[in-house]
Each structure stands twice: as structure tokens, then as C-alpha cells.
Coordinates of C-alpha atoms (C1' of nucleotides) in Angstrom, one line a residue:
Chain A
X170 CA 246.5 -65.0 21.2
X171 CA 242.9 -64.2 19.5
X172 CA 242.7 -61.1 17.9
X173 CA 239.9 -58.7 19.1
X174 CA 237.9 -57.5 16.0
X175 CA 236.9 -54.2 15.9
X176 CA 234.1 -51.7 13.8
X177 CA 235.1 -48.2 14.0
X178 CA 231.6 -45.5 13.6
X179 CA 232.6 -42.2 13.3
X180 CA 231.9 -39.3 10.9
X181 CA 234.9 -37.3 10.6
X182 CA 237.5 -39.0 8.9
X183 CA 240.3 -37.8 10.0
X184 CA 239.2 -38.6 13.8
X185 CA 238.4 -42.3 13.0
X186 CA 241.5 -43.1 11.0
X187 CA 243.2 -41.5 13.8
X188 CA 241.3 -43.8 16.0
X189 CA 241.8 -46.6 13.7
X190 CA 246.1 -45.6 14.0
X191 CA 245.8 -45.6 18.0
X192 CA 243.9 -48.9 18.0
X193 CA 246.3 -50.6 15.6
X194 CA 248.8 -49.9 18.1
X195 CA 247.3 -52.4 20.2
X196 CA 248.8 -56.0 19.2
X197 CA 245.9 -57.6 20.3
X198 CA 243.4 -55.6 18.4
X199 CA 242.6 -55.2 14.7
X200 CA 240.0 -52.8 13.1
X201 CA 238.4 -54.6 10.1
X202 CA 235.7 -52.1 9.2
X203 CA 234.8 -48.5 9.2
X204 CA 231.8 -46.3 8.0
X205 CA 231.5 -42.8 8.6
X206 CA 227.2 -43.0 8.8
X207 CA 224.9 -44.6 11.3
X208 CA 223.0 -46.1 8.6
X209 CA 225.8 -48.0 7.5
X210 CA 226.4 -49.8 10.5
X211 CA 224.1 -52.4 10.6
X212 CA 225.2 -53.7 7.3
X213 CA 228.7 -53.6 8.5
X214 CA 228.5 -55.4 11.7
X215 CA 226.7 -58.0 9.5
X216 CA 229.4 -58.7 6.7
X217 CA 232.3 -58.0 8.9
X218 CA 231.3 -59.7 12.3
X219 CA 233.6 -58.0 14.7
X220 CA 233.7 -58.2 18.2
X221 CA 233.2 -54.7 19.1
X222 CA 231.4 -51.6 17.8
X223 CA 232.9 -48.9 18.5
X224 CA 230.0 -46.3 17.5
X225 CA 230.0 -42.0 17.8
X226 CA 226.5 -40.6 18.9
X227 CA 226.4 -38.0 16.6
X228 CA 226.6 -38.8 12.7
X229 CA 224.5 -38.4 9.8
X230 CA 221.8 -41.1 8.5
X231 CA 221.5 -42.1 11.9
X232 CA 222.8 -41.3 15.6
X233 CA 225.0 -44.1 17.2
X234 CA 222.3 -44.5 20.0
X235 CA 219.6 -45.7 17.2
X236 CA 222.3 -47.7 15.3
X237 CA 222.8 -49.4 18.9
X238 CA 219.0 -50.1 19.0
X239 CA 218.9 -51.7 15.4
X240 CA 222.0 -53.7 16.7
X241 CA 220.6 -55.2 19.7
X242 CA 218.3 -57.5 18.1
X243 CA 220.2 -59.0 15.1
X244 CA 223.7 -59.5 17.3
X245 CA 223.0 -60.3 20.6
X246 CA 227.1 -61.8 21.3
X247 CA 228.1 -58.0 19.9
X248 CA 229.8 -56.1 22.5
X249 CA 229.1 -51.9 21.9
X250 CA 231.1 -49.2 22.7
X251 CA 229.5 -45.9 22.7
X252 CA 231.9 -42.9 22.3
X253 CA 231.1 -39.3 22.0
X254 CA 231.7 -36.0 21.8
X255 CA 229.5 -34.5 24.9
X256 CA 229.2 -36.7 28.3
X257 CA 225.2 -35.4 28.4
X258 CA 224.3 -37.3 30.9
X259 CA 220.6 -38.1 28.6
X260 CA 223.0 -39.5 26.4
X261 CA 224.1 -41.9 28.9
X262 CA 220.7 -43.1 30.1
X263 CA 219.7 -43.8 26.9
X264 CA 222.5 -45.7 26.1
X265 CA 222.5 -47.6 28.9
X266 CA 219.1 -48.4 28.5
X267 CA 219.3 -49.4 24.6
X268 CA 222.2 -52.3 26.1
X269 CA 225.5 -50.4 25.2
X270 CA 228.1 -52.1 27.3
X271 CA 230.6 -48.9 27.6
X272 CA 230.5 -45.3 27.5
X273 CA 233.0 -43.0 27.1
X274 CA 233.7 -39.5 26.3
X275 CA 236.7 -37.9 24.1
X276 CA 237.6 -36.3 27.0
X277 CA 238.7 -39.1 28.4
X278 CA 242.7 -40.4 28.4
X279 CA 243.3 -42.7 24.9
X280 CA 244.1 -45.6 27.2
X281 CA 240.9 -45.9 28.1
X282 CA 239.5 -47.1 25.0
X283 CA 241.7 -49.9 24.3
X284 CA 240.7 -51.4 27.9
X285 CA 237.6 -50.1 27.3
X286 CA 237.5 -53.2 24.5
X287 CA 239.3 -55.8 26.5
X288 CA 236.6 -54.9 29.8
X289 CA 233.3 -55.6 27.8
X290 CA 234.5 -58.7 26.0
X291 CA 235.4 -59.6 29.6
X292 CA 231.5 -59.2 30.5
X293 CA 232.7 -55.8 32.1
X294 CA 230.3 -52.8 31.5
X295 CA 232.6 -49.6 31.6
X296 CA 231.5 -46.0 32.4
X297 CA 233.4 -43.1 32.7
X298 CA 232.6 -42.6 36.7
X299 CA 232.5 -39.0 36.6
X300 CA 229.6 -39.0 34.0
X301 CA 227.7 -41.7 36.0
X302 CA 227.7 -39.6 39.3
X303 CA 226.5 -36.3 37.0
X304 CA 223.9 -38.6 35.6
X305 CA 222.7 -40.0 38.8
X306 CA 223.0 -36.9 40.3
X307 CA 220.7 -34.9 37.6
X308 CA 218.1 -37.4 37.4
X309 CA 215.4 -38.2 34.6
X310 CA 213.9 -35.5 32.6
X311 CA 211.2 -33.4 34.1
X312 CA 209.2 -33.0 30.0
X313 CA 206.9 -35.1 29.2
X314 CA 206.9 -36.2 25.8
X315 CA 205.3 -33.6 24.3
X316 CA 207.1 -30.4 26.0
X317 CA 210.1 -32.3 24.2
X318 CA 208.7 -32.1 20.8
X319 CA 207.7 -28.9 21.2
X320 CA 210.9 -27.9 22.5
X321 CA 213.0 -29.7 19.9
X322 CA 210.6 -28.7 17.1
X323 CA 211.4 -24.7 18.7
X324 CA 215.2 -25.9 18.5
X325 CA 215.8 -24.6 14.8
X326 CA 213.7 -21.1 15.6
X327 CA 210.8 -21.6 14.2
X328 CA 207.2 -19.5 15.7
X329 CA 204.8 -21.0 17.0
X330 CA 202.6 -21.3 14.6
X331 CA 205.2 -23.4 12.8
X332 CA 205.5 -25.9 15.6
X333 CA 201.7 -26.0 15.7
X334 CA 201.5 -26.8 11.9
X335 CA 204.6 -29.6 12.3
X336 CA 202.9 -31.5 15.3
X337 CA 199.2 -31.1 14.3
X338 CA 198.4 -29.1 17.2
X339 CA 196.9 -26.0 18.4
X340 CA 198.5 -22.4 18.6
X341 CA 197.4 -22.8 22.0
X342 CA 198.3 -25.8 23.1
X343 CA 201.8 -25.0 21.3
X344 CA 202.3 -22.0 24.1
X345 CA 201.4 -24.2 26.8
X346 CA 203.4 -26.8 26.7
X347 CA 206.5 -24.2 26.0
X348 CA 205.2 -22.5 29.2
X349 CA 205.6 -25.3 31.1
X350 CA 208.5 -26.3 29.7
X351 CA 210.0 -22.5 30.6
X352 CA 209.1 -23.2 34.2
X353 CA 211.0 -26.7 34.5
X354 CA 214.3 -25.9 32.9
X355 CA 213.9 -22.7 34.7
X356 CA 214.8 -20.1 32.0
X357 CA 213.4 -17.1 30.7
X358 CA 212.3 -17.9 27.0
X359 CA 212.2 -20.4 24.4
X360 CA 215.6 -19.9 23.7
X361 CA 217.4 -20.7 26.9
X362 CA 214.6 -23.7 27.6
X363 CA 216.2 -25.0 24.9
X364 CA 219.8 -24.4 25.5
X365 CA 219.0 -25.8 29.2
X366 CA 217.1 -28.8 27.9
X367 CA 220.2 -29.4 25.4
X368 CA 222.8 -29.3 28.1
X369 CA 221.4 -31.4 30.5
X370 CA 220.2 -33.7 27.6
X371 CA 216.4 -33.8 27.7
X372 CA 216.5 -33.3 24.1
Chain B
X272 CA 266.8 -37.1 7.2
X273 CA 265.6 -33.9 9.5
X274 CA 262.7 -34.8 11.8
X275 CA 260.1 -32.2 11.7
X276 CA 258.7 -31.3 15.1
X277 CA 255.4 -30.5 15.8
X278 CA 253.2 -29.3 18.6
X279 CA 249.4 -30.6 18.6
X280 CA 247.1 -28.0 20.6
X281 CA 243.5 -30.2 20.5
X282 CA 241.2 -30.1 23.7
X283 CA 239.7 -33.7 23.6
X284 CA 242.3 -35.6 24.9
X285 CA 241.6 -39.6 23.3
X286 CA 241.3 -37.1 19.8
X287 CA 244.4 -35.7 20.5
X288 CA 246.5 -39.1 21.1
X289 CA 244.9 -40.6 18.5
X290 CA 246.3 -37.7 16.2
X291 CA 249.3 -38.2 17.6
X292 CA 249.8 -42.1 17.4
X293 CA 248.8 -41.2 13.3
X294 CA 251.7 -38.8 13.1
X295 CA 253.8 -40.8 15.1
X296 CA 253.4 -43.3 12.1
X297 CA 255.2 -40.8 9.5
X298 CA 258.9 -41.7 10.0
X299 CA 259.7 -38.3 9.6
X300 CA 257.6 -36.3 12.2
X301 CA 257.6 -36.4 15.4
X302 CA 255.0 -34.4 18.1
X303 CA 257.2 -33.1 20.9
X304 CA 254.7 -31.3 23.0
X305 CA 250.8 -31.3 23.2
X306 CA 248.1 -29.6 24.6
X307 CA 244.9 -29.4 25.7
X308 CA 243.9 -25.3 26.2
X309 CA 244.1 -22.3 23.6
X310 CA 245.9 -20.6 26.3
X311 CA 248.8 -23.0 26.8
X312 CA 250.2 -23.1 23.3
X313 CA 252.1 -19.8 23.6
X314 CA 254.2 -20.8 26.6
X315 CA 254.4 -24.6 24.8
X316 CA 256.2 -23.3 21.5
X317 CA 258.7 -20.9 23.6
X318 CA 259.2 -23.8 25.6
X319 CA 259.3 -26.5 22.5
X320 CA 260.5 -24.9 19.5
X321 CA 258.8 -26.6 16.9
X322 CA 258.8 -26.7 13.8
X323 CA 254.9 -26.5 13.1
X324 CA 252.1 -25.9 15.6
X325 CA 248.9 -28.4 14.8
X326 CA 246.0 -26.1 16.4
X327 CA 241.8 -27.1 17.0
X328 CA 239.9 -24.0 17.2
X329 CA 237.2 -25.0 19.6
X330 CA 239.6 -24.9 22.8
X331 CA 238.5 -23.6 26.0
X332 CA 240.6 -21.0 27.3
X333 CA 241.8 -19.5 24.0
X334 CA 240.6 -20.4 20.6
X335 CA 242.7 -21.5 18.2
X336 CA 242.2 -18.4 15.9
X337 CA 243.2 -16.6 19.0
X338 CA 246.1 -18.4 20.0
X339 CA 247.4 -18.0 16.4
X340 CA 247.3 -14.2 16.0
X341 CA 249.6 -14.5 19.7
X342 CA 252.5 -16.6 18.2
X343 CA 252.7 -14.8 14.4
X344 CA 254.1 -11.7 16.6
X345 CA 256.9 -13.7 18.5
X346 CA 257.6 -16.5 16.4
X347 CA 257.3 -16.0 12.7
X348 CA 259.2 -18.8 11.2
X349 CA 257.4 -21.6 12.9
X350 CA 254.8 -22.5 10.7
X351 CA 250.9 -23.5 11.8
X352 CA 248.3 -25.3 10.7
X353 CA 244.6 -24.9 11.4
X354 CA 242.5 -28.3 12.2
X355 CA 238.9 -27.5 13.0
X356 CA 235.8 -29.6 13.4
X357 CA 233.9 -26.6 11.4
X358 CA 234.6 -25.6 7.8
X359 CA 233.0 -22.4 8.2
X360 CA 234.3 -19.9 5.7
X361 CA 234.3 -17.2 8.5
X362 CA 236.7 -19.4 10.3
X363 CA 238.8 -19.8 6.6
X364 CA 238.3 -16.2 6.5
X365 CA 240.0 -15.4 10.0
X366 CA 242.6 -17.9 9.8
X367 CA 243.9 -16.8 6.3
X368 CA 244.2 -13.2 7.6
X369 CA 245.8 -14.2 10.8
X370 CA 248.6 -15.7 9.0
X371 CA 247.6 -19.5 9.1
X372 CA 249.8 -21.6 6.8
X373 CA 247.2 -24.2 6.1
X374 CA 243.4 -24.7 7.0
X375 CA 242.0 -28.2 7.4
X376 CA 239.1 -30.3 8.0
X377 CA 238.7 -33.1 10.4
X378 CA 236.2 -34.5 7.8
X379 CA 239.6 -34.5 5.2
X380 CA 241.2 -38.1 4.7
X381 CA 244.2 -38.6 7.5
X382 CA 246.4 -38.6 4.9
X383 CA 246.2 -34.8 4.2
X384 CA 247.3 -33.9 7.3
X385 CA 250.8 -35.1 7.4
X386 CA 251.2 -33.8 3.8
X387 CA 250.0 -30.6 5.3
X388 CA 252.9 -30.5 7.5
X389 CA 255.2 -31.0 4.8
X390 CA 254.3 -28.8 2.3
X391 CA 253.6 -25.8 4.2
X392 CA 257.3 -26.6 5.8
X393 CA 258.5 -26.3 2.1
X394 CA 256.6 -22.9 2.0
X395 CA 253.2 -23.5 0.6
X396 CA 250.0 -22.6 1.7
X397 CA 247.6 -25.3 1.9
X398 CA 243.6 -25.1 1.9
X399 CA 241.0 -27.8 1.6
X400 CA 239.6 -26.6 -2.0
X401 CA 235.7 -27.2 -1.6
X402 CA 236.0 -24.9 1.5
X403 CA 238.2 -22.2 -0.1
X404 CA 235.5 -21.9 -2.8
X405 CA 232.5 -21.4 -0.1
X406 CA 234.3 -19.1 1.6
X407 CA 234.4 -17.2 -1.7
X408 CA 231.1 -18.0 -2.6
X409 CA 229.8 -16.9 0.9
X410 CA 231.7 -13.5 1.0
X411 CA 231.9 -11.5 3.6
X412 CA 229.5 -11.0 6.5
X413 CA 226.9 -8.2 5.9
X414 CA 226.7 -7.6 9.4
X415 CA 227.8 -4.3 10.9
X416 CA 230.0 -4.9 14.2
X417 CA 227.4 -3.4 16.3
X418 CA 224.6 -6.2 14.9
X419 CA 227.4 -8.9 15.5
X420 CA 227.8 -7.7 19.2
X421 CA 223.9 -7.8 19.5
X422 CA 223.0 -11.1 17.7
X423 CA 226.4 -12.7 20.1
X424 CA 224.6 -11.7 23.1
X425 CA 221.2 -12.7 22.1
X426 CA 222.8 -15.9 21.8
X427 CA 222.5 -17.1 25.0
X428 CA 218.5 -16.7 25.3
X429 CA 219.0 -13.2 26.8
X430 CA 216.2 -10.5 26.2
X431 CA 216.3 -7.1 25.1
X432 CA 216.6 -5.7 28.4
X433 CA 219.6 -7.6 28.8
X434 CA 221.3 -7.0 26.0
X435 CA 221.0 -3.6 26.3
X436 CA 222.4 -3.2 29.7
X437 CA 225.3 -5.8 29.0
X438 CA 226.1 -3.3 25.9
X439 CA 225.1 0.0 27.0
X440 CA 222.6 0.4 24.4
X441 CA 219.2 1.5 24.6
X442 CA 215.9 -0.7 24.9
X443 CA 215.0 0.5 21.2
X444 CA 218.3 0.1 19.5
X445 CA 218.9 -3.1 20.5
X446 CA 215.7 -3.9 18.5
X447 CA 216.8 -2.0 15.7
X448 CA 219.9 -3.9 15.3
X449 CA 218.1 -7.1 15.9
X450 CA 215.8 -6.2 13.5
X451 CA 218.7 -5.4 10.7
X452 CA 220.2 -8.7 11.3
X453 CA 216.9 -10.5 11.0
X454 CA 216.8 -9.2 8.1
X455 CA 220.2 -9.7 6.8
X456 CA 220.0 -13.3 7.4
X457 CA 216.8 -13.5 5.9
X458 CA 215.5 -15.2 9.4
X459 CA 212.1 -14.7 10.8
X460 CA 213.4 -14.1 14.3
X461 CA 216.0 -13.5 16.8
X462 CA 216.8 -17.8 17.1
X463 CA 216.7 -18.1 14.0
X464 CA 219.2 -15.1 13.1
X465 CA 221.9 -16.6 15.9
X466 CA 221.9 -20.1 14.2
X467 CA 221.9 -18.8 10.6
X468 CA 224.7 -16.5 11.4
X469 CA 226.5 -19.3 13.2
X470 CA 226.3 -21.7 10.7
X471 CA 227.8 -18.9 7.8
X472 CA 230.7 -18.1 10.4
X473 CA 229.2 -14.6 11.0
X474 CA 229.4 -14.8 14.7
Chain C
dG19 C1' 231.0 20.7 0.7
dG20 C1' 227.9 17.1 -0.1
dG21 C1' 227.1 12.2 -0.1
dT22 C1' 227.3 7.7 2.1
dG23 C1' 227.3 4.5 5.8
dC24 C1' 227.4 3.4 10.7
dA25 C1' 226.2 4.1 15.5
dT26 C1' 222.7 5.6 18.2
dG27 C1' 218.3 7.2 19.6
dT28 C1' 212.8 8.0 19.8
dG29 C1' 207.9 6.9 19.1
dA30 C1' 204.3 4.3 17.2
dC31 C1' 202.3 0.1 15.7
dA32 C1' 201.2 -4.9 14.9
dT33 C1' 202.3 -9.2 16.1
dC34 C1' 204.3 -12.8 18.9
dT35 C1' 205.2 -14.8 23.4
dG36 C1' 204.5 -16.3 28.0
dT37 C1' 201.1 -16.8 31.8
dC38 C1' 196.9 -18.0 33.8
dA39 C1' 192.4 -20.0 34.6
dG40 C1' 189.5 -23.3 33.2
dC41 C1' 187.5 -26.9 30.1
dT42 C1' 187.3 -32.1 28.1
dT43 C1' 188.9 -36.8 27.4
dC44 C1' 191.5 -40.8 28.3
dG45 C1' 194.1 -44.3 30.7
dG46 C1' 195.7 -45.8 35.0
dT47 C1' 195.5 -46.2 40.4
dT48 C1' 193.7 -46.6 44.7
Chain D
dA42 C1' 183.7 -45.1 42.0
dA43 C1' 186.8 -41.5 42.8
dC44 C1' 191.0 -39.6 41.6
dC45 C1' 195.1 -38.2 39.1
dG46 C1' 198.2 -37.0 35.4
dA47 C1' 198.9 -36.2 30.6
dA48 C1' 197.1 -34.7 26.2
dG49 C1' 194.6 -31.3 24.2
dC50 C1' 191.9 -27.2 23.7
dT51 C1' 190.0 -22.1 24.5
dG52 C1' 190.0 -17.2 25.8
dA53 C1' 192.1 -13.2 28.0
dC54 C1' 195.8 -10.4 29.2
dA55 C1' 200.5 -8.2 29.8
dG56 C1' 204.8 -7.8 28.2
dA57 C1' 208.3 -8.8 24.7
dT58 C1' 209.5 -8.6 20.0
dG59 C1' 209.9 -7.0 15.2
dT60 C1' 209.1 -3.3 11.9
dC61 C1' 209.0 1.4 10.3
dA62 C1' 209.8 6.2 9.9
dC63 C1' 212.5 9.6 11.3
dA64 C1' 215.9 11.9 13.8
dT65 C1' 221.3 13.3 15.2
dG66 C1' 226.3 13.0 15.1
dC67 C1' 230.5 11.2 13.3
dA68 C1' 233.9 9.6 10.0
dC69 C1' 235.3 9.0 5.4
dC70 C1' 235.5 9.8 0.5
dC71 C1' 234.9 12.2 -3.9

DNA sequence: GGGTGCATGTGACATCTGTCAGCTTCGGTT
DNA sequence: AACCGAAGCTGACAGATGTCACATGCACCC
């Protein structure tokens, strides 16, 4: 039997080497490598060669949707399993749309991941169905481009003379676009634009 | 050789097995009941009887702080250990006055955890050091319990008018508490106040 | 009994925010 | 060529927000 070779992304340590316990349960896989930073992963998948990347969205250095991207390229035969935290459906799309060949959330059962693995080195893609139907069902972002950076630049609390001064616009032009972005998430302020945004995962 | 029995209260399921097939690795401990909301782990220790009680704080239903300052009453011999994704001192803070036996960090090497288990079994309290000296470093929160209750409600994105009706305030002393806190937390505005005061365990 | 701190309120003021109307420029589409 | 949407700007206005000074009442402590 060939053993399935596995790279394990994930910042918190005691979660991965928990992961890396549950997976080690599985006779036909074998975790040869783990970094707790995004950054880290493209040198990883490079001396180790593994099968599979397992990689968490959120870590520091670099998410696990831009490690994907930097992935992509160099390892086209690398199969990538994205696992995370929050099932934000903008999350999904862009994962999807970077090549990612499963998604799952930590939500979801632990059997999942181990035929999570086996399904995508079949040639499977695997998504948790109840986050493709939200997805789906929200649709794309209604910002463009710019309402985003002005709504992620508002994110931290700064004024809007701070976001004008970060993006190189005007005070103006700063207010308008967080106007407009006010009316699409429909919310009252700044504040809840951006806690809509987050949720639905424009951001 | 006694098995020690333990009960793991954790909300993301895959995190929660994982944890699980670690401990199941020690020869010598064994989880006999898990769960998945703050506000099951009462009934799941009258009903289990274990030894120690593993508990996440972020849980729907009940946090973990919560659930913790329910069982000290009924149960005080079984023994409980605090496993958070957040080392916030405020957190530290909370637990250690609730009666928590030990206080760790999901960022902490696996390894700790199980020797948690042990040692606070053999009576010792057990606290991830770096975090135990922020915590003393932070102090206390300056805020009054009235700016709390404000800055909590503001945290949402809801305005003054709001906030004053949800806590039977008037329209001006809402402000002035806001005000207090901004000032406290040495933001420059509501958003900024909430996240600062988040971040230091405040909230 | 006086001092201190907190909860609560008022009024005034300056600034920040959110909305609106209207302007230009640029790259696509029809 | 005409049109449209997005980026970008301005000026005006109302309402929200943040600050300050100054009250009152209550509890607690020396």
C-alpha cells in the first residue's frame, strides 16, 4: 500500500499536533512536515514533496489562501486542502478560484478530513455542501474594489482622514465610498458595514 | 495504574477529536465524554464523573469561564483546566478567580496539555508563564462597570441612541462614558476603544 | 463629618460622519 | 459615436460623536 504524504499548515500548535495525532491514526497516511506560518509553506512543500497540503486560512506571514496561490504555480501534481476556522462563504470563492481542491471547516466531523485526503488524490474536489449552498446562495460581493479598501482600511478604527492619508485619496472621496458601502451591506455606520462585510466575507 | 478520566468541552468538532485522538495517545488518560456547547458540560460531569474537565472558552451557549464558575459549586474535587484560543490576561484573570486549576494556550506545544492533566491531578496549579506575567504586567481594567456595559454595546455598530435605550441611560451619558473609555484606552474613537479593550481582555 | 470615587445627568461646543448633488476622466460596450 | 460604470473629486448640509465644565446623589472610608 503507498503511503499518502502529508504537510500540516496551522498556527496554533497544539491544534496541528493534535491534527498531526488524528491523521497518524490513519495507516495509510503519514505527516512528514509541519510549519506553523504561511510563509513557510512554500519552502516546505519544496523540500518535503508531500502529496497533500493541508493549509489553515488564517496564520501569520501569510494567509493559507495566498500560500495556495504561491503553490499553484511551482507544484501543479500538489493536491490542497484548505481548512479553516470560519466557513465565510468569500473564503470559499476565493479558494475555489485560487485551485484548492477541498474545503473544509472545523466544524465539520474529524472523519471528514482523512477522506477529505483520499477524495482529492482520487481527482475528487470536496466541499463541505452546506457552505457551497450558503455561498451560492449569497452571491459575489456587491464593493467594488475600492469600497473594500476603504472598508478594510476603516477595519482597525481609524478616521477618515487616516484612510484618506493610507490610500492616497481625498477626505471626500474617503466618505463616499464608505457611504456607498453603508447602503450595500445595509447597516447603519462604519462599524456595522464592517462587521456585515466581515461576516459575509467581502473583506 | 489508575486511568484518569477526562471530559473535553471544545465547540469545533474536527478540533475536538483531534484533541482527543492526542489524549487518547497517553496510556494513562482516557476522555469519557465530550462536548460541543458551554451549556452541556454541567449535565456531562453529573452524568460522567470525571476526573478533570478540558474546557474552550469560546463555546456557544455558555462560555467556558461561565460553565466553570457552575461546576466549582457542585463538584469541587473534579479538577478543570482552561484551553483557550486567546491568551488574554482578562481571560487569566477570570479563570484564576473562578477557581480554574490550570490555564492554557492552544499556541502551547501538545505536550503540555497532558502534563497539565497530571499535575493539577497531583494538586498543582499550572499556568503558561509568558501569559501569567502579561496578565501582571497588564493589571487590571481601568474601566468602571458602567464604561464596560457601554463600550459592550457599542460593540456591535450600535449608536448612541441605541445604547442608551438598550441601558436605560440618557443620550448624554452614554457619551460621557464613551468618552471616559476613549480615553482610558488611549483610542481616538468609539471602534477603536471596542478592539483595544478587546484585545487587553477588558470586555 | 469630610473626602473620594462612581453613577447619572445637563448644556454647550467643535469636530467627525453620512448623505446628496454634481463634476471630470477613463476604459469598455453597444 | 453614444453610453455606462468605476475611480476620483468638490461643496453643502444635517445629524452623530467626542470633549468639557459642572451639577446631584450615593456609598465607602478615614
Amino acid at each position: 500500500m503507498r503511503v499518502i504524504t502529508l504537510l500540516l499548515a496551522e498556527d496554533q500548535v497544539m491544534v496541528r499536533e493534535a491534527l498531526a495525532a488524528l491523521l497518524g491514526l490513519e495507516p495509510d497516511l503519514a505527516v512528514v512536515a509541519q510549519v506553523g506560518r504561511g510563509d513557510e509553506v512554500v519552502a516546505a512543500v519544496a523540500a518535503h514533496q508531500p502529496d497533500v497540503a493541508l493549509l489553515d486560512i488564517e496564520m501569520p506571514g501569510l494567509s493559507g489562501l495566498d500560500a495556495l496561490e504561491g503553490l499553484r504555480a511551482a507544484h501543479p501534481a500538489l493536491k490542497v486542502v484548505i481548512l479553516t476556522t470560519f466557513g465565510r462563504p468569500g473564503y470559499l470563492r476565493r479558494a475555489m478560484e485560487s485551485g484548492a481542491d477541498a474545503f473544509l471547516v472545523k466544524d465539520a466531523p474529524a472523519a471528514q478530513l482523512a477522506d477529505a485526503v483520499r477524495r482529492v488524490l482520487a481527482g475528487e474536489r470536496v466541499i463541505d455542501p452546506g457552505l457551497a449552498a450558503a455561498a451560492l446562495a449569497q452571491g459575489a460581493s456587491p464593493l467594488t474594489d475600492r469600497e473594500r479598501d476603504v472598508l478594510a482600511a476603516a477595519r482597525a478604527g481609524a478616521g477618515n482622514a487616516e484612510i484618506a492619508a493610507a490610500l492616497h485619496l481625498s477626505h471626500g472621496t474617503v466618505r463616499n465610498y464608505l457611504s456607498t458601502a453603508i447602503q450595500k451591506t445595509g447597516a447603519r455606520n462604519r462599524a456595522e458595514a464592517v462587521r456585515i462585510a466581515r461576516d459575509k466575507g467581502w473583506l
